[in-house]
JSON list of C-alpha atoms and ligand atoms in Angstrom, two decimals:
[
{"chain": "I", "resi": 8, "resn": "UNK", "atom": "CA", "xyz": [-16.91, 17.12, -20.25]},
{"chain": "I", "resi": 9, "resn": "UNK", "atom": "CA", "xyz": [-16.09, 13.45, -19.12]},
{"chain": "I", "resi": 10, "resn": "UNK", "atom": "CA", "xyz": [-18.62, 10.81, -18.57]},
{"chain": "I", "resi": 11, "resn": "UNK", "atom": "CA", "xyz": [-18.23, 8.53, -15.33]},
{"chain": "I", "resi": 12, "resn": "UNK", "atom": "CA", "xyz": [-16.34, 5.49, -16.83]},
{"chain": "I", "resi": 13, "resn": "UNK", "atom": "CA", "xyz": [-13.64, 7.79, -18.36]},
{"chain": "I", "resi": 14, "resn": "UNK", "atom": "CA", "xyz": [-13.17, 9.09, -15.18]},
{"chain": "I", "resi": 15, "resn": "UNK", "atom": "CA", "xyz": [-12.72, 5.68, -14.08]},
{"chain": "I", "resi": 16, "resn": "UNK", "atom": "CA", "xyz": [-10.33, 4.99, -16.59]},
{"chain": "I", "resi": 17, "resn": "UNK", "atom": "CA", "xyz": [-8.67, 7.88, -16.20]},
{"chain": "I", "resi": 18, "resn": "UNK", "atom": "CA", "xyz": [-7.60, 7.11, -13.03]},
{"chain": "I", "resi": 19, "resn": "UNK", "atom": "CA", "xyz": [-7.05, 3.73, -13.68]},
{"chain": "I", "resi": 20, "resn": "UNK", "atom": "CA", "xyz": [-4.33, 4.85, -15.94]},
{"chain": "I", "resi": 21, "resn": "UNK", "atom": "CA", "xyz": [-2.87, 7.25, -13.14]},
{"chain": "I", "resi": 22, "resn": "UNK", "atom": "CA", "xyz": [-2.50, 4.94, -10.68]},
{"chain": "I", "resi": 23, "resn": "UNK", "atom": "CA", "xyz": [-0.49, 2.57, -12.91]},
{"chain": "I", "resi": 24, "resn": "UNK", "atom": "CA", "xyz": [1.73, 5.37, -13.67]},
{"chain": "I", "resi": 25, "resn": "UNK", "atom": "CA", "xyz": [2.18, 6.21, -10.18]},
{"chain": "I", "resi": 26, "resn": "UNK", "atom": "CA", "xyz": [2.42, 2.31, -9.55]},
{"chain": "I", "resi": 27, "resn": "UNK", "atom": "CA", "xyz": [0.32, 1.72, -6.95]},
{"chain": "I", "resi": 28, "resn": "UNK", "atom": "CA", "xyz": [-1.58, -1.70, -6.51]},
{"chain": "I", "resi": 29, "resn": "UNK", "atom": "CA", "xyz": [-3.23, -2.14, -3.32]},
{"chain": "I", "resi": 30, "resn": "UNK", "atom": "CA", "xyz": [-5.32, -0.06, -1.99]},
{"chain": "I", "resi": 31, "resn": "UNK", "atom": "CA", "xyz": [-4.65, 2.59, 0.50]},
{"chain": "I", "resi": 32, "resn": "UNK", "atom": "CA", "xyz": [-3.60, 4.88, -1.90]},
{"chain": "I", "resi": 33, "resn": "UNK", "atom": "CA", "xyz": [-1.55, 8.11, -0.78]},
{"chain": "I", "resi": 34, "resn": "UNK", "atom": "CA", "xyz": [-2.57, 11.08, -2.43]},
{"chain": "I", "resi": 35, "resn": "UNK", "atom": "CA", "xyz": [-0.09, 12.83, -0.61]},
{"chain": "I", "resi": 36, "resn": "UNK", "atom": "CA", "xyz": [2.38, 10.92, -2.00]},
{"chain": "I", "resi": 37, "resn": "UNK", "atom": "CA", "xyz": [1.05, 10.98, -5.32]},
{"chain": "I", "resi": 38, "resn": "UNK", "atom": "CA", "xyz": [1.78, 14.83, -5.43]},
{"chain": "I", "resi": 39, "resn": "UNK", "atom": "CA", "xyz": [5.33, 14.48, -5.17]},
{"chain": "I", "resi": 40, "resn": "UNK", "atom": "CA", "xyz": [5.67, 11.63, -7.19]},
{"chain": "I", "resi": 41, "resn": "UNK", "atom": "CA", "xyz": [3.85, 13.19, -9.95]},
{"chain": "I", "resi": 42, "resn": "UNK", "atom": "CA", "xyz": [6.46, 16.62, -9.18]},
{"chain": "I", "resi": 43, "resn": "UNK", "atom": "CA", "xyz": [3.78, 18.67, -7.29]},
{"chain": "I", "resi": 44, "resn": "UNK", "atom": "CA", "xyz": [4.27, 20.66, -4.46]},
{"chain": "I", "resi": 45, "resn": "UNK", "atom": "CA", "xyz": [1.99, 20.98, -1.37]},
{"chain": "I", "resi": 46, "resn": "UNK", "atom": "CA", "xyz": [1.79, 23.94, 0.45]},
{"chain": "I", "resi": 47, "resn": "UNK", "atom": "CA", "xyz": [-0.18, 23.92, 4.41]},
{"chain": "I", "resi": 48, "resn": "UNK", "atom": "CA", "xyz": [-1.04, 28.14, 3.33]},
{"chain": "I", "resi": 49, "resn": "UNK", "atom": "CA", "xyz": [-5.20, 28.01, 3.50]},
{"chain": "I", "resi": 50, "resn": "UNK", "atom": "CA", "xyz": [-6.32, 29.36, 6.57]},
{"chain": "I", "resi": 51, "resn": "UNK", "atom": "CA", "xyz": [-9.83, 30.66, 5.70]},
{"chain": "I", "resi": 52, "resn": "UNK", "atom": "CA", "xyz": [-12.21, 27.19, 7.06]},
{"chain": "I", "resi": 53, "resn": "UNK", "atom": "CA", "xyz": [-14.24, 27.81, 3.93]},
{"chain": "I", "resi": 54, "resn": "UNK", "atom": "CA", "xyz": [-11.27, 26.69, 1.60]},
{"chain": "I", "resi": 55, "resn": "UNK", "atom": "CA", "xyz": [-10.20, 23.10, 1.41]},
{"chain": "I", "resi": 56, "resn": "UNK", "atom": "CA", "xyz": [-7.78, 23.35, -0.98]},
{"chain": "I", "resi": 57, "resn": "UNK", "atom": "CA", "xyz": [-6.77, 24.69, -4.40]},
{"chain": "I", "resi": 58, "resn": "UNK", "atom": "CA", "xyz": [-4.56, 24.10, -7.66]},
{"chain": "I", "resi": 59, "resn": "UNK", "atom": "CA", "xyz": [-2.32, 25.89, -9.71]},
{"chain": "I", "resi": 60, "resn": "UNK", "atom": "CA", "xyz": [0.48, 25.66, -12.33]},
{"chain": "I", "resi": 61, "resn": "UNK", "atom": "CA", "xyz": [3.89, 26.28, -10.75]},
{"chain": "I", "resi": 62, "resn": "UNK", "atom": "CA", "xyz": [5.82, 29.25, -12.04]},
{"chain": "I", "resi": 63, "resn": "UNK", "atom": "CA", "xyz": [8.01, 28.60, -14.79]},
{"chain": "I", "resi": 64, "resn": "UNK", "atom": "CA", "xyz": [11.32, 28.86, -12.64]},
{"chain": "I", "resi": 65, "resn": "UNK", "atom": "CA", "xyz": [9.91, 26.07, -9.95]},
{"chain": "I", "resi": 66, "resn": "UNK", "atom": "CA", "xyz": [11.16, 23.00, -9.39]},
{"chain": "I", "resi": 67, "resn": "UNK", "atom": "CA", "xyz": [8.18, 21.80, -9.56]},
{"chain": "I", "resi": 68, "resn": "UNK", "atom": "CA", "xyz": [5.32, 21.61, -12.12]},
{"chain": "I", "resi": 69, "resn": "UNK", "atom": "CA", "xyz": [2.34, 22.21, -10.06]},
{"chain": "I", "resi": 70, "resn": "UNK", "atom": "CA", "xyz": [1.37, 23.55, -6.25]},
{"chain": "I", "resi": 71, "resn": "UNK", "atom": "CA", "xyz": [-1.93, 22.42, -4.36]},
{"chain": "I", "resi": 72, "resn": "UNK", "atom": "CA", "xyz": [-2.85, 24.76, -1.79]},
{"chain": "I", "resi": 73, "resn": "UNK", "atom": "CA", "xyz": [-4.31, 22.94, 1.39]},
{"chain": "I", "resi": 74, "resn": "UNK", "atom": "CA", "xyz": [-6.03, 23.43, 4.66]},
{"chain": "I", "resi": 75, "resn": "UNK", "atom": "CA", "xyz": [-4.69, 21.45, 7.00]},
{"chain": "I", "resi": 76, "resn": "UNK", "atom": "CA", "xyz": [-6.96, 21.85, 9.76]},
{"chain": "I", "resi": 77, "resn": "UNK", "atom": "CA", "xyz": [-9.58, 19.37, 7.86]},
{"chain": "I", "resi": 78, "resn": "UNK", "atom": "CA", "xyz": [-10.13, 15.64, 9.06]},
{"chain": "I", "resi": 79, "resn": "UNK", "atom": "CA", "xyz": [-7.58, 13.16, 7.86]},
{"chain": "I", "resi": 80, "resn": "UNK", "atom": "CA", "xyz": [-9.76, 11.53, 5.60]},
{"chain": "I", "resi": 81, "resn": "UNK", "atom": "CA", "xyz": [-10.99, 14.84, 4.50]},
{"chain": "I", "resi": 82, "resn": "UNK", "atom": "CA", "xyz": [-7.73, 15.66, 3.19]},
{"chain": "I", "resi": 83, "resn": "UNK", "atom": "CA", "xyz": [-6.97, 12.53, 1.77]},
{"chain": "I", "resi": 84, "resn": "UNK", "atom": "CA", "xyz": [-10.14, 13.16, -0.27]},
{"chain": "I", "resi": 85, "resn": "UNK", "atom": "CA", "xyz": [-9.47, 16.78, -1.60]},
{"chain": "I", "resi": 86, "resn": "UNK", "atom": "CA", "xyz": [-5.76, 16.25, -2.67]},
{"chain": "I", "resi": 87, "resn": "UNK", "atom": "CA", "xyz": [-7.16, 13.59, -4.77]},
{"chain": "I", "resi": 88, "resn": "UNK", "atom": "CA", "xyz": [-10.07, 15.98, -5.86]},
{"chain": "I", "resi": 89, "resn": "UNK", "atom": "CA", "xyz": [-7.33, 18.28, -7.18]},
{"chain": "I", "resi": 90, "resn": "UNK", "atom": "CA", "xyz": [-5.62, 15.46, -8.79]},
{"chain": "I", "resi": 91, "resn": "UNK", "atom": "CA", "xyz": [-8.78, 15.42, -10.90]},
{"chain": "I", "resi": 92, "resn": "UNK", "atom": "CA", "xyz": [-8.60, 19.19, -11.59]},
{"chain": "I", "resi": 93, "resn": "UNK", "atom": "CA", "xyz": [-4.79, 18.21, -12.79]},
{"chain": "I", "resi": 94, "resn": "UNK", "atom": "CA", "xyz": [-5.22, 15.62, -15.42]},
{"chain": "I", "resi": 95, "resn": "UNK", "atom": "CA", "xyz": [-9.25, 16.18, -15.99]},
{"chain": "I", "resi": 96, "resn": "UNK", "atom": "CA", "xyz": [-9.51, 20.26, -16.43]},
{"chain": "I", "resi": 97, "resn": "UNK", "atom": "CA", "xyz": [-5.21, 21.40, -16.29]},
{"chain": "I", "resi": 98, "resn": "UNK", "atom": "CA", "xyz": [-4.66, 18.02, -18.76]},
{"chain": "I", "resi": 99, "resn": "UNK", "atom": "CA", "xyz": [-1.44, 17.19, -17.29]},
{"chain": "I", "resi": 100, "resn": "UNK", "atom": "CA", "xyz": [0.87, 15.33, -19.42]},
{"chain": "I", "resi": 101, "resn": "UNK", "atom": "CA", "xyz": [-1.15, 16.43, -21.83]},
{"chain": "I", "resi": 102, "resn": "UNK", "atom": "CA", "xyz": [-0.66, 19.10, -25.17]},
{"chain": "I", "resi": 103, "resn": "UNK", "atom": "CA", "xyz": [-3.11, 20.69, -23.20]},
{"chain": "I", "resi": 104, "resn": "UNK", "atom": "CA", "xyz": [-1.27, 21.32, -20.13]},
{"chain": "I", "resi": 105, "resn": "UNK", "atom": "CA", "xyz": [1.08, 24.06, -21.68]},
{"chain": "I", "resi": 106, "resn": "UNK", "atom": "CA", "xyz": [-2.26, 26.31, -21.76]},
{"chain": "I", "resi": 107, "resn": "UNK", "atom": "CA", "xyz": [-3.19, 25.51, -18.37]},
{"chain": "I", "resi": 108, "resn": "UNK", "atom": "CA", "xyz": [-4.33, 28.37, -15.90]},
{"chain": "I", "resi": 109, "resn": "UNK", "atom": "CA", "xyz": [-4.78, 28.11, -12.16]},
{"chain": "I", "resi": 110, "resn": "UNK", "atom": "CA", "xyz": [-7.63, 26.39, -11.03]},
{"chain": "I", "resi": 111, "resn": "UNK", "atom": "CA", "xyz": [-9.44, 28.23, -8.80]},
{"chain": "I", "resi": 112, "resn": "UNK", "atom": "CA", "xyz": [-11.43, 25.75, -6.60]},
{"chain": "I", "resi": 113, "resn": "UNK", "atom": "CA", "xyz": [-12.93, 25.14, -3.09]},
{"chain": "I", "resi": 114, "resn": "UNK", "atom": "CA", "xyz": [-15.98, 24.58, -1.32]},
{"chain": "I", "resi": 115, "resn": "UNK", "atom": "CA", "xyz": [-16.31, 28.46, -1.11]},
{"chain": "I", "resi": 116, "resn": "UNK", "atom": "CA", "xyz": [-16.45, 29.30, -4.65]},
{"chain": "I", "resi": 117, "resn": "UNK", "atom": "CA", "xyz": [-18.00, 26.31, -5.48]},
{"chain": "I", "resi": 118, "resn": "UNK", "atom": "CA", "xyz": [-21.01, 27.25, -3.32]},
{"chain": "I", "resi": 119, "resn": "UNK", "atom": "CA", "xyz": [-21.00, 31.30, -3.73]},
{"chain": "I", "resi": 120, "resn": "UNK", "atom": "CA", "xyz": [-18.53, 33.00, -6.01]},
{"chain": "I", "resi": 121, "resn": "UNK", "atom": "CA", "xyz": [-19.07, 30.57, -9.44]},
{"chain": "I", "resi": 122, "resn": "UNK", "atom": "CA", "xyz": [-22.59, 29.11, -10.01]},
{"chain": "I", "resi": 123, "resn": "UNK", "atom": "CA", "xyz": [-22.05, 28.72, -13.50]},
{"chain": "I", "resi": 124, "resn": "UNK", "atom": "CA", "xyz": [-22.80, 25.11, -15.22]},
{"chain": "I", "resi": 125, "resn": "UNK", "atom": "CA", "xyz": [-19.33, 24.26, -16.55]},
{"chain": "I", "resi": 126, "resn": "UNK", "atom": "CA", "xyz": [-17.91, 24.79, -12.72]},
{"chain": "I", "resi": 127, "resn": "UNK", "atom": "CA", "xyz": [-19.91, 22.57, -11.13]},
{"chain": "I", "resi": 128, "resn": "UNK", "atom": "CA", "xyz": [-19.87, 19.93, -14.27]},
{"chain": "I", "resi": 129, "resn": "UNK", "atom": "CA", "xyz": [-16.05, 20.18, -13.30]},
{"chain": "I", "resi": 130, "resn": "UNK", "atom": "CA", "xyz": [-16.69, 19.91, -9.35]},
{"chain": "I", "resi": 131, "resn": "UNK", "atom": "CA", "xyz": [-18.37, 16.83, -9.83]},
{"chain": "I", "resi": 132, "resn": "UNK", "atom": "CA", "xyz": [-15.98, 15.17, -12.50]},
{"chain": "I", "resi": 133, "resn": "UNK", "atom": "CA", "xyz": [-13.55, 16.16, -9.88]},
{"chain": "I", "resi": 134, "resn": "UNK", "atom": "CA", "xyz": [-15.02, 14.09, -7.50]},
{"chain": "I", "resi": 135, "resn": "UNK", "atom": "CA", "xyz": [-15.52, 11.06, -9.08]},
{"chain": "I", "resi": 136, "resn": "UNK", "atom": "CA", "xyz": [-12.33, 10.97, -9.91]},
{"chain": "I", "resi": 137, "resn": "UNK", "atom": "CA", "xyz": [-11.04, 11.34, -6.43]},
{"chain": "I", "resi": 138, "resn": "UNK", "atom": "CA", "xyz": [-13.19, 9.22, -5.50]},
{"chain": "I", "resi": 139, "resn": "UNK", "atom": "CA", "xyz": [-11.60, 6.34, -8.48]},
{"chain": "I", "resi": 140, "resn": "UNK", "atom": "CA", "xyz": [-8.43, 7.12, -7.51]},
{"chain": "I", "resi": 141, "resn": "UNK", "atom": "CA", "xyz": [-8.77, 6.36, -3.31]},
{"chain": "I", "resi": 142, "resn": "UNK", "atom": "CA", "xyz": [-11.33, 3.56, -4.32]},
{"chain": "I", "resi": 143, "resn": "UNK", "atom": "CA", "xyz": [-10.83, 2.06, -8.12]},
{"chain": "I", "resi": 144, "resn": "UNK", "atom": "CA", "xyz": [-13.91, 0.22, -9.01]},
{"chain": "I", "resi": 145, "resn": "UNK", "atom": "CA", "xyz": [-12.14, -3.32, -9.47]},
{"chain": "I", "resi": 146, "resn": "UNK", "atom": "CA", "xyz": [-10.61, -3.07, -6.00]},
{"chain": "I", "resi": 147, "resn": "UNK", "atom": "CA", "xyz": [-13.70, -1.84, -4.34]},
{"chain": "I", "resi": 148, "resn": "UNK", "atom": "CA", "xyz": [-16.26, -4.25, -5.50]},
{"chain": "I", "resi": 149, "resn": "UNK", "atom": "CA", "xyz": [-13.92, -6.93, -4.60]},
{"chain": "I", "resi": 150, "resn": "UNK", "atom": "CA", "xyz": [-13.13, -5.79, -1.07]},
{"chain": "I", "resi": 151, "resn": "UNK", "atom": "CA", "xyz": [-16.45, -4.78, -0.35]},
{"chain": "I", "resi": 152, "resn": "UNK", "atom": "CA", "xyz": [-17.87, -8.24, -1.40]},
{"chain": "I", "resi": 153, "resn": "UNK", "atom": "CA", "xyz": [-15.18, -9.81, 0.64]},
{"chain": "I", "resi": 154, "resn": "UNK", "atom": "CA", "xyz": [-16.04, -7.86, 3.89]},
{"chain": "I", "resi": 155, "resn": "UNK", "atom": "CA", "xyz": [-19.45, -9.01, 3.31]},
{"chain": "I", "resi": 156, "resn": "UNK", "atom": "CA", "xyz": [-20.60, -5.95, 2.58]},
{"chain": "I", "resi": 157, "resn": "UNK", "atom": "CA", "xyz": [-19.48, -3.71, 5.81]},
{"chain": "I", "resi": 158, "resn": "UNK", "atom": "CA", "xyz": [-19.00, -0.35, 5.12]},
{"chain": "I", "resi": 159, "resn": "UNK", "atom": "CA", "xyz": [-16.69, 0.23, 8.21]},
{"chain": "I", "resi": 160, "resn": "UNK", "atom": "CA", "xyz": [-14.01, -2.58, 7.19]},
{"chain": "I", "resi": 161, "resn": "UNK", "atom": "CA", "xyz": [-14.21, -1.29, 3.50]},
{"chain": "I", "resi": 162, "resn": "UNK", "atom": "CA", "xyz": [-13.89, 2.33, 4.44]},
{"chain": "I", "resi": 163, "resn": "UNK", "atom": "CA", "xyz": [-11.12, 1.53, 6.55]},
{"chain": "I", "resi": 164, "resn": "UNK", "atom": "CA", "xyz": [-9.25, -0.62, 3.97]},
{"chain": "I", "resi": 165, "resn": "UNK", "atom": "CA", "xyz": [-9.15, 2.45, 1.62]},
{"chain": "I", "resi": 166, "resn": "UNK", "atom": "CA", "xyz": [-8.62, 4.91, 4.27]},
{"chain": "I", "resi": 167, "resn": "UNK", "atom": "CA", "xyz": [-11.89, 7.14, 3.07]},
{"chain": "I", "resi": 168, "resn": "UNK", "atom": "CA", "xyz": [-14.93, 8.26, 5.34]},
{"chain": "I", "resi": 169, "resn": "UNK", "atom": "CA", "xyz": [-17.75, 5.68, 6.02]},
{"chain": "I", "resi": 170, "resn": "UNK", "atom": "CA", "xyz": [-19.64, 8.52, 3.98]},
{"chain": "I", "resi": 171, "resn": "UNK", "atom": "CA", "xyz": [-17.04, 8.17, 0.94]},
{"chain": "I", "resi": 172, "resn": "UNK", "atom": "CA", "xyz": [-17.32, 4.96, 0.90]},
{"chain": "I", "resi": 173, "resn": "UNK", "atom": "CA", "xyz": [-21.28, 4.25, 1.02]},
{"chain": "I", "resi": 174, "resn": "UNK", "atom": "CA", "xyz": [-21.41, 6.69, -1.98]},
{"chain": "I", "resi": 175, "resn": "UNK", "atom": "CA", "xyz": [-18.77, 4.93, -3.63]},
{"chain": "I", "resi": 176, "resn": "UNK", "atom": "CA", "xyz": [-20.93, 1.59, -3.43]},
{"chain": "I", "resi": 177, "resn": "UNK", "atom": "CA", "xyz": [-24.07, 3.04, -4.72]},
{"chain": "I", "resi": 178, "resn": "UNK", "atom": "CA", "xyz": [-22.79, 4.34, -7.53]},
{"chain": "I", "resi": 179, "resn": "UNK", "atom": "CA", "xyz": [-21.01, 1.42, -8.22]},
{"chain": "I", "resi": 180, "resn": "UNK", "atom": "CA", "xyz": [-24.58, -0.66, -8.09]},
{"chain": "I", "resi": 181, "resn": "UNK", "atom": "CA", "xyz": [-25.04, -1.82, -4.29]},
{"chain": "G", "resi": 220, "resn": "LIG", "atom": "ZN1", "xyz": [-12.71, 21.37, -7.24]}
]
């Protein structure tokens, strides 16, 4: 279990690996960097997406499992959600990651198949991270208090949903 601001940190620390400074950030991108593979394969519109440990003989170390027919933004969002999964539940570059199992995850199970506490403890640690990785808290406040507070411009600047982004705010303080 993670509280908020080591989330925050968290992915502080991830995006300096990956190098990224300004803001949009490509989660896309940050898959391949980080030796993960993408693959388009969900086709049931329940499922957003999904993480697992690549096999042993892969070239890569992990594979997220997306549906591509969501919004743009939408995907932008659960890619990073999974990123969460990666370092927050699989503990990727971690001791911990040689003991990681798949991570079964989308809005499906989250709302019928696994009701249990500890899943949706990890949903939502999942989302705040994605959320601190497309819109670290530094970065945010700034922009937002330089686009005099307008969601659209700020939304637009980190390439998330106006609805991303309001939540983002309030739970930043605004
Ligand atoms: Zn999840």
């Amino acid at each position: 279990m993670y509280n908020k601001d080591t989330i925050n940190e968290i992915a502080d620390v991830v995006l300096k690996i990956l190098e990224y400074e300004s803001p949009a950030y490509d989660p896309e991108e940050a898959v391949t960097k980080l030796h993960g593979q993408i693959l388009n394969d969900i086709i049931d519109e329940c499922e957003d997406a999904r993480i697992e440990r690549a096999p042993e003989n892969s070239n890569f170390k992990f594979i997220i499992h997306l549906n591509n027919n969501k919004p743009f933004y939408r995907t932008r969002f659960s890619l990073a959600h999974e990123l969460g999964h990666l370092f927050l539940h699989m503990g990727y570059m971690t001791d911990r990651w040689t003991t990681a199992e798949t991570f079964q995850d989308s809005i499906y199970y989250r709302s019928y198949n696994r009701k249990d506490m500890n899943y949706s403890q990890e949903e939502s640690e999942a989302n705040e991270f994605a959320a601190a990785f497309l819109m670290p808290k530094k970065q945010f406040k700034e922009s937002y208090i330089n686009n005099k507070f307008n969601i659209e411009l700020t939304a637009a600047e980190f390439q998330v949903s106006h609805d991303a982004a309001k939540n983002r705010a309030r739970n930043l303080g605004f």
